[in-house]
């Protein structure tokens, strides 16, 4: 019953989202025998202004 | 001090959000004696394009 | 396809966990017509030493 | 490799986000010697309609 | 700067964890050109008693 | 009503946890005028075997 959350900077196309979900689902099936039918992937696209590394927002880099 | 996060597909009306928050708060009070005053519920409405099952986005089903 | 995460302080009995999961699932079905079969509830029991309010750990209160 | 997620009600200015990220990064460096270069802070601004306390949405208070 | 959290039921071997992290990192690189060096994967192994589907704990199924 | 989750590798002393919670609470109060009384900090100590960068577990580095 894997539940996977992917947080990343900026926007993806719908096609990229579909490929990421498919790829991660395959990895969990191949490595840990997790049923694809019960694998969920959620993608969270975060604004550059809302994510910082080393105390600096990515929008300020 | 319960903190509850509800992720679901699509949009809810404000009335539905209010009833969900109230219902979950009551469950935690009744079952585990958690104080409503210290119970928080956050609702996260996820786009169908950002959630996949079995490697397929819900927007593609 | 709701996914619900409940974070709370301390431990629950297995019976309490079962009742919380059942109660939350019913609320989402009743209010928003979400299918119980596709509703997941995860419970995360947090140590009092790992949760703070107002800058003070609950283990220090 | 700290990863910090800050959820709060309403909107912040970009300047406030920058200061929060910087401040949290400094705290983790000073207290636990965590490398700023490997410290990430994500800020999630939640709508008042999507957060409840005591079963009441903040937009209804 | 992807940050991926994988929640799943039960335990994995260290070898499985390594392969899952590697596989997901490759998917994000291949599909969205995300730098492996900045891709983080966290695995959260949840007890069967703490996860429910359809209001029933997995430990009760 | 800020809710902050800090994920980090390895273990902290109780004293470090207290100082981190206090420091983050002060930052949110100073920068965004968030009430300490309504600021919550949760600390999640992740095993080195469960966190990877660049597809390699920290326990393998």
Tab-separated table of C-alpha atoms in Angstrom:
chain	number	residue	atom	x	y	z
A	1	UNK	CA	0.000	0.000	0.000
A	2	UNK	CA	2.735	2.464	-0.829
A	3	UNK	CA	1.942	6.161	-0.747
A	4	UNK	CA	4.578	8.370	-2.348
A	5	UNK	CA	4.771	12.143	-2.226
A	6	UNK	CA	7.092	13.965	-4.600
A	7	UNK	CA	7.858	17.591	-3.838
A	8	UNK	CA	9.759	19.507	-6.481
A	9	UNK	CA	10.506	23.023	-7.619
A	10	UNK	CA	8.547	24.547	-10.451
A	11	UNK	CA	6.075	23.052	-12.898
A	12	UNK	CA	5.954	19.806	-14.812
A	13	UNK	CA	3.983	18.975	-17.918
A	14	UNK	CA	1.172	16.479	-17.593
A	15	UNK	CA	3.253	14.050	-19.616
A	16	UNK	CA	6.159	14.345	-17.162
A	17	UNK	CA	3.840	13.752	-14.224
A	18	UNK	CA	2.472	10.634	-15.874
A	19	UNK	CA	5.957	9.275	-16.534
A	20	UNK	CA	7.154	9.988	-12.999
A	21	UNK	CA	4.145	8.229	-11.491
A	22	UNK	CA	4.600	5.273	-13.798
A	23	UNK	CA	8.343	5.055	-13.158
A	24	UNK	CA	8.070	5.187	-9.370
A	25	UNK	CA	5.265	2.623	-9.388
A	26	UNK	CA	7.449	0.263	-11.428
A	27	UNK	CA	10.393	0.704	-9.060
A	28	UNK	CA	8.284	-0.249	-6.035
A	29	UNK	CA	6.861	-3.236	-7.861
A	30	UNK	CA	10.236	-4.495	-9.099
A	31	UNK	CA	12.196	-3.964	-5.889
A	32	UNK	CA	9.652	-4.682	-3.149
A	33	UNK	CA	6.869	-6.495	-4.978
A	34	UNK	CA	4.345	-3.794	-4.139
A	35	UNK	CA	1.117	-4.059	-6.134
A	36	UNK	CA	0.805	-1.243	-8.699
A	37	UNK	CA	-2.949	-1.239	-8.105
A	38	UNK	CA	-2.299	-0.157	-4.509
A	39	UNK	CA	0.492	2.323	-5.206
A	40	UNK	CA	-0.351	6.019	-5.075
A	41	UNK	CA	1.875	8.877	-6.189
A	42	UNK	CA	1.112	12.512	-5.392
A	43	UNK	CA	3.117	15.328	-6.983
A	44	UNK	CA	3.430	18.672	-5.222
A	45	UNK	CA	4.851	21.498	-7.348
A	46	UNK	CA	6.351	24.096	-5.025
A	47	UNK	CA	6.949	27.749	-5.975
A	48	UNK	CA	10.581	28.884	-6.022
A	49	UNK	CA	9.624	31.584	-3.556
A	50	UNK	CA	8.502	28.962	-1.031
A	51	UNK	CA	11.603	26.759	-0.902
A	52	UNK	CA	14.996	27.659	0.519
A	53	UNK	CA	18.400	26.036	0.696
A	54	UNK	CA	21.066	27.355	3.052
A	55	UNK	CA	18.596	29.989	4.209
A	56	UNK	CA	18.154	31.503	0.725
A	57	UNK	CA	14.935	31.190	-1.298
A	58	UNK	CA	15.407	29.595	-4.727
A	59	UNK	CA	13.720	32.655	-6.228
A	60	UNK	CA	16.610	34.753	-4.890
A	61	UNK	CA	19.391	32.636	-6.345
B	1	UNK	CA	-2.714	17.728	20.415
B	2	UNK	CA	-3.857	15.910	17.310
B	3	UNK	CA	-2.916	17.294	13.936
B	4	UNK	CA	-4.808	15.757	11.014
B	5	UNK	CA	-4.107	16.246	7.339
B	6	UNK	CA	-6.698	15.166	4.782
B	7	UNK	CA	-5.592	14.884	1.175
B	8	UNK	CA	-8.300	14.309	-1.383
B	9	UNK	CA	-8.981	14.633	-5.077
B	10	UNK	CA	-10.838	17.629	-6.412
B	11	UNK	CA	-12.658	20.434	-4.650
B	12	UNK	CA	-14.988	20.562	-1.684
B	13	UNK	CA	-17.488	23.227	-0.762
B	14	UNK	CA	-16.786	25.284	2.324
B	15	UNK	CA	-19.709	23.553	4.002
B	16	UNK	CA	-18.202	20.122	3.310
B	17	UNK	CA	-14.842	21.222	4.726
B	18	UNK	CA	-16.531	22.460	7.876
B	19	UNK	CA	-18.420	19.186	8.332
B	20	UNK	CA	-15.319	17.071	7.739
B	21	UNK	CA	-13.311	19.059	10.277
B	22	UNK	CA	-16.125	18.825	12.809
B	23	UNK	CA	-16.648	15.108	12.228
B	24	UNK	CA	-12.974	14.179	12.561
B	25	UNK	CA	-12.623	16.321	15.677
B	26	UNK	CA	-15.585	14.522	17.257
B	27	UNK	CA	-14.130	11.091	16.406
B	28	UNK	CA	-10.831	11.926	18.119
B	29	UNK	CA	-12.655	13.275	21.153
B	30	UNK	CA	-14.997	10.315	21.473
B	31	UNK	CA	-12.458	7.554	20.851
B	32	UNK	CA	-9.275	8.910	22.393
B	33	UNK	CA	-10.499	11.741	24.614
B	34	UNK	CA	-8.517	14.320	22.655
B	35	UNK	CA	-9.512	17.891	23.427
B	36	UNK	CA	-11.344	19.530	20.495
B	37	UNK	CA	-9.708	22.834	21.414
B	38	UNK	CA	-6.318	21.291	20.600
B	39	UNK	CA	-7.356	19.359	17.502
B	40	UNK	CA	-6.355	20.785	14.135
B	41	UNK	CA	-7.557	19.592	10.734
B	42	UNK	CA	-5.967	20.724	7.473
B	43	UNK	CA	-7.557	19.877	4.119
B	44	UNK	CA	-5.418	19.633	1.007
B	45	UNK	CA	-7.357	19.516	-2.287
B	46	UNK	CA	-5.153	17.858	-4.893
B	47	UNK	CA	-5.598	18.289	-8.656
B	48	UNK	CA	-6.504	15.139	-10.577
B	49	UNK	CA	-3.437	15.721	-12.719
B	50	UNK	CA	-1.187	15.466	-9.650
B	51	UNK	CA	-2.345	12.143	-8.215
B	52	UNK	CA	-1.827	8.703	-9.718
B	53	UNK	CA	-2.914	5.182	-8.911
B	54	UNK	CA	-1.251	2.196	-10.547
B	55	UNK	CA	1.001	4.609	-12.412
B	56	UNK	CA	-1.888	6.404	-14.147
B	57	UNK	CA	-2.919	9.980	-13.321
B	58	UNK	CA	-6.551	10.358	-12.242
B	59	UNK	CA	-6.952	12.961	-14.978
B	60	UNK	CA	-6.166	10.223	-17.516
B	61	UNK	CA	-8.692	7.714	-16.254
C	1	UNK	CA	-9.043	8.618	-2.974
C	2	UNK	CA	-8.656	10.338	0.378
C	3	UNK	CA	-5.443	9.876	2.298
C	4	UNK	CA	-5.569	10.966	5.930
C	5	UNK	CA	-2.666	11.283	8.327
C	6	UNK	CA	-3.338	11.625	12.032
C	7	UNK	CA	-0.483	12.783	14.231
C	8	UNK	CA	-1.046	12.642	17.958
C	9	UNK	CA	0.840	12.588	21.231
C	10	UNK	CA	1.479	9.317	22.993
C	11	UNK	CA	0.164	5.837	22.349
C	12	UNK	CA	-3.219	4.454	21.414
C	13	UNK	CA	-4.553	0.942	21.847
C	14	UNK	CA	-5.168	-1.082	18.731
C	15	UNK	CA	-8.879	-0.808	19.434
C	16	UNK	CA	-8.680	2.999	19.506
C	17	UNK	CA	-6.763	3.039	16.220
C	18	UNK	CA	-9.408	0.855	14.607
C	19	UNK	CA	-12.219	3.111	15.831
C	20	UNK	CA	-10.463	6.284	14.692
C	21	UNK	CA	-9.874	4.859	11.220
C	22	UNK	CA	-13.465	3.694	10.981
C	23	UNK	CA	-14.862	6.987	12.239
C	24	UNK	CA	-12.826	9.158	9.879
C	25	UNK	CA	-13.676	6.922	6.937
C	26	UNK	CA	-17.378	7.265	7.727
C	27	UNK	CA	-17.132	11.062	7.975
C	28	UNK	CA	-15.547	11.299	4.516
C	29	UNK	CA	-18.151	8.971	3.066
C	30	UNK	CA	-21.100	10.773	4.627
C	31	UNK	CA	-19.974	14.343	3.942
C	32	UNK	CA	-18.174	14.078	0.623
C	33	UNK	CA	-19.322	10.730	-0.754
C	34	UNK	CA	-15.772	9.356	-0.759
C	35	UNK	CA	-15.592	5.591	-1.250
C	36	UNK	CA	-14.503	3.801	1.960
C	37	UNK	CA	-12.666	1.268	-0.196
C	38	UNK	CA	-10.372	4.046	-1.398
C	39	UNK	CA	-9.955	5.853	1.905
C	40	UNK	CA	-6.672	5.357	3.761
C	41	UNK	CA	-5.894	6.459	7.309
C	42	UNK	CA	-2.392	6.453	8.754
C	43	UNK	CA	-1.787	7.079	12.454
C	44	UNK	CA	1.523	8.500	13.641
C	45	UNK	CA	2.115	8.316	17.408
C	46	UNK	CA	4.625	11.022	18.337
C	47	UNK	CA	6.749	10.960	21.509
C	48	UNK	CA	6.096	13.776	23.985
C	49	UNK	CA	9.774	14.662	23.732
C	50	UNK	CA	9.398	15.332	19.986
C	51	UNK	CA	6.485	17.760	20.008
C	52	UNK	CA	6.463	21.302	21.328
C	53	UNK	CA	3.887	24.025	21.826
C	54	UNK	CA	4.941	27.602	22.491
C	55	UNK	CA	8.551	26.466	22.265
C	56	UNK	CA	8.252	23.977	25.152
C	57	UNK	CA	8.358	20.194	24.646
C	58	UNK	CA	5.302	18.356	25.943
C	59	UNK	CA	7.646	16.165	27.994
C	60	UNK	CA	8.713	19.302	29.875
C	61	UNK	CA	5.242	20.493	30.758
D	1	UNK	CA	20.332	16.950	6.051
D	2	UNK	CA	17.443	18.690	7.753
D	3	UNK	CA	14.221	19.156	5.830
D	4	UNK	CA	11.761	21.569	7.435
D	5	UNK	CA	8.175	22.175	6.419
D	6	UNK	CA	6.348	25.210	7.769
D	7	UNK	CA	2.585	25.278	7.419
D	8	UNK	CA	0.851	28.520	8.324
D	9	UNK	CA	-2.377	30.389	7.773
D	10	UNK	CA	-2.577	33.066	5.125
D	11	UNK	CA	0.093	34.740	3.036
D	12	UNK	CA	3.582	35.968	3.761
D	13	UNK	CA	5.636	38.480	1.853
D	14	UNK	CA	8.697	37.225	0.028
D	15	UNK	CA	10.818	39.094	2.550
D	16	UNK	CA	9.156	37.274	5.449
D	17	UNK	CA	9.694	33.915	3.766
D	18	UNK	CA	13.363	34.705	3.295
D	19	UNK	CA	13.773	35.702	6.932
D	20	UNK	CA	11.954	32.616	8.218
D	21	UNK	CA	14.112	30.316	6.105
D	22	UNK	CA	17.258	32.084	7.238
D	23	UNK	CA	16.228	32.072	10.897
D	24	UNK	CA	15.317	28.370	10.996
D	25	UNK	CA	18.512	27.444	9.179
D	26	UNK	CA	20.542	29.363	11.769
D	27	UNK	CA	18.747	27.653	14.657
D	28	UNK	CA	19.542	24.186	13.293
D	29	UNK	CA	23.155	25.157	12.717
D	30	UNK	CA	23.638	26.709	16.157
D	31	UNK	CA	21.830	24.022	18.186
D	32	UNK	CA	22.605	20.812	16.309
D	33	UNK	CA	25.527	21.771	14.082
D	34	UNK	CA	23.547	21.024	10.920
D	35	UNK	CA	25.181	22.346	7.768
D	36	UNK	CA	23.237	25.287	6.299
D	37	UNK	CA	24.194	24.079	2.824
D	38	UNK	CA	22.179	20.913	3.459
D	39	UNK	CA	19.233	22.514	5.223
D	40	UNK	CA	16.007	22.929	3.258
D	41	UNK	CA	12.956	24.915	4.317
D	42	UNK	CA	9.613	24.685	2.521
D	43	UNK	CA	6.777	27.080	3.342
D	44	UNK	CA	3.184	26.048	2.767
D	45	UNK	CA	0.618	28.875	2.964
D	46	UNK	CA	-2.758	27.351	3.796
D	47	UNK	CA	-6.093	29.053	3.076
D	48	UNK	CA	-8.183	29.946	6.138
D	49	UNK	CA	-10.987	27.887	4.637
D	50	UNK	CA	-8.803	24.757	4.691
D	51	UNK	CA	-7.677	24.763	8.327
D	52	UNK	CA	-9.833	24.125	11.366
D	53	UNK	CA	-9.351	24.238	15.120
D	54	UNK	CA	-11.887	22.655	17.461
D	55	UNK	CA	-13.896	21.614	14.417
D	56	UNK	CA	-14.375	25.175	13.141
D	57	UNK	CA	-12.687	26.531	10.003
D	58	UNK	CA	-10.565	29.628	10.582
D	59	UNK	CA	-12.581	31.355	7.854
D	60	UNK	CA	-15.671	30.925	10.064
D	61	UNK	CA	-14.197	32.423	13.212
E	1	UNK	CA	15.583	19.877	-5.546
E	2	UNK	CA	13.143	17.009	-5.367
E	3	UNK	CA	12.215	15.635	-1.971
E	4	UNK	CA	10.417	12.284	-2.067
E	5	UNK	CA	8.738	10.533	0.821
E	6	UNK	CA	7.768	6.885	0.468
E	7	UNK	CA	5.358	5.468	3.024
E	8	UNK	CA	4.814	1.721	2.938
E	9	UNK	CA	3.569	-1.131	5.072
E	10	UNK	CA	6.020	-3.326	6.908
E	11	UNK	CA	9.781	-3.571	6.719
E	12	UNK	CA	12.264	-3.500	3.869
E	13	UNK	CA	15.805	-4.792	3.791
E	14	UNK	CA	18.578	-2.248	3.529
E	15	UNK	CA	19.240	-3.506	0.018
E	16	UNK	CA	15.631	-2.839	-0.999
E	17	UNK	CA	15.781	0.664	0.436
E	18	UNK	CA	18.944	1.368	-1.531
E	19	UNK	CA	17.397	0.136	-4.762
E	20	UNK	CA	14.196	2.115	-4.251
E	21	UNK	CA	16.131	5.316	-3.598
E	22	UNK	CA	18.314	4.713	-6.639
E	23	UNK	CA	15.369	3.852	-8.879
E	24	UNK	CA	13.299	6.897	-7.909
E	25	UNK	CA	16.297	9.187	-8.298
E	26	UNK	CA	16.859	7.839	-11.802
E	27	UNK	CA	13.220	8.352	-12.763
E	28	UNK	CA	13.312	12.010	-11.713
E	29	UNK	CA	16.553	12.545	-13.583
E	30	UNK	CA	15.379	10.853	-16.756
E	31	UNK	CA	11.900	12.358	-16.926
E	32	UNK	CA	12.369	15.848	-15.485
E	33	UNK	CA	16.121	16.365	-15.626
E	34	UNK	CA	16.375	16.719	-11.857
E	35	UNK	CA	19.924	16.528	-10.551
E	36	UNK	CA	20.558	13.302	-8.606
E	37	UNK	CA	22.884	15.220	-6.294
E	38	UNK	CA	19.896	17.296	-5.151
E	39	UNK	CA	17.345	14.491	-4.977
E	40	UNK	CA	16.425	13.175	-1.536
E	41	UNK	CA	14.394	10.070	-0.790
E	42	UNK	CA	13.052	9.278	2.669
E	43	UNK	CA	11.453	5.909	3.432
E	44	UNK	CA	8.894	5.595	6.220
E	45	UNK	CA	8.024	2.018	7.224
E	46	UNK	CA	4.578	2.048	8.819
E	47	UNK	CA	3.291	-0.666	11.193
E	48	UNK	CA	0.300	-2.650	9.947
E	49	UNK	CA	-1.527	-1.612	13.088
E	50	UNK	CA	-1.183	2.063	12.124
E	51	UNK	CA	-2.604	1.989	8.600
E	52	UNK	CA	-6.192	1.365	7.576
E	53	UNK	CA	-8.076	0.939	4.334
E	54	UNK	CA	-11.870	1.123	4.251
E	55	UNK	CA	-11.819	1.760	7.996
E	56	UNK	CA	-10.063	-1.543	8.812
E	57	UNK	CA	-6.472	-1.727	10.079
E	58	UNK	CA	-4.172	-3.851	7.923
E	59	UNK	CA	-3.284	-5.838	11.044
E	60	UNK	CA	-6.944	-6.897	11.250
E	61	UNK	CA	-7.229	-8.110	7.688
F	1	UNK	CA	-1.396	28.677	13.743
F	2	UNK	CA	1.952	27.556	12.416
F	3	UNK	CA	2.731	23.859	12.356
F	4	UNK	CA	6.378	23.025	11.720
F	5	UNK	CA	7.846	19.607	10.999
F	6	UNK	CA	11.590	19.111	11.210
F	7	UNK	CA	13.019	15.972	9.665
F	8	UNK	CA	16.685	15.274	10.355
F	9	UNK	CA	19.189	12.466	10.311
F	10	UNK	CA	20.100	10.714	13.515
F	11	UNK	CA	19.282	11.504	17.129
F	12	UNK	CA	19.161	14.694	19.138
F	13	UNK	CA	19.353	15.143	22.883
F	14	UNK	CA	16.236	16.332	24.650
F	15	UNK	CA	18.018	19.620	25.306
F	16	UNK	CA	18.688	20.101	21.579
F	17	UNK	CA	15.054	19.388	20.746
F	18	UNK	CA	13.926	21.957	23.285
F	19	UNK	CA	16.278	24.594	21.887
F	20	UNK	CA	15.250	23.918	18.288
F	21	UNK	CA	11.564	24.211	19.157
F	22	UNK	CA	12.173	27.403	21.090
F	23	UNK	CA	14.326	28.910	18.356
F	24	UNK	CA	11.894	28.179	15.523
F	25	UNK	CA	8.979	29.491	17.574
F	26	UNK	CA	10.872	32.739	18.178
F	27	UNK	CA	11.681	33.126	14.472
F	28	UNK	CA	8.002	32.806	13.504
F	29	UNK	CA	6.997	35.265	16.197
F	30	UNK	CA	9.634	37.831	15.295
F	31	UNK	CA	9.277	37.653	11.508
F	32	UNK	CA	5.561	37.003	10.996
F	33	UNK	CA	4.040	37.895	14.367
F	34	UNK	CA	2.765	34.346	14.869
F	35	UNK	CA	1.621	33.663	18.417
F	36	UNK	CA	4.008	31.290	20.260
F	37	UNK	CA	1.022	29.818	22.081
F	38	UNK	CA	-0.324	28.576	18.731
F	39	UNK	CA	2.978	27.445	17.235
F	40	UNK	CA	3.692	23.719	17.161
F	41	UNK	CA	6.994	22.057	16.296
F	42	UNK	CA	7.331	18.328	15.656
F	43	UNK	CA	10.754	16.702	15.310
F	44	UNK	CA	11.155	13.518	13.299
F	45	UNK	CA	14.501	11.730	13.735
F	46	UNK	CA	15.104	9.597	10.652
F	47	UNK	CA	17.458	6.592	10.560
F	48	UNK	CA	20.468	6.920	8.257
F	49	UNK	CA	19.303	3.750	6.527
F	50	UNK	CA	16.008	5.411	5.564
F	51	UNK	CA	17.290	8.583	3.886
F	52	UNK	CA	19.138	8.818	0.601
F	53	UNK	CA	20.809	11.563	-1.383
F	54	UNK	CA	21.747	11.030	-5.018
F	55	UNK	CA	20.319	7.527	-4.781
F	56	UNK	CA	22.673	6.433	-1.988
F	57	UNK	CA	21.515	5.793	1.592
F	58	UNK	CA	23.328	7.885	4.211
F	59	UNK	CA	24.195	4.641	6.005
F	60	UNK	CA	26.198	3.631	2.914
F	61	UNK	CA	28.224	6.805	2.654
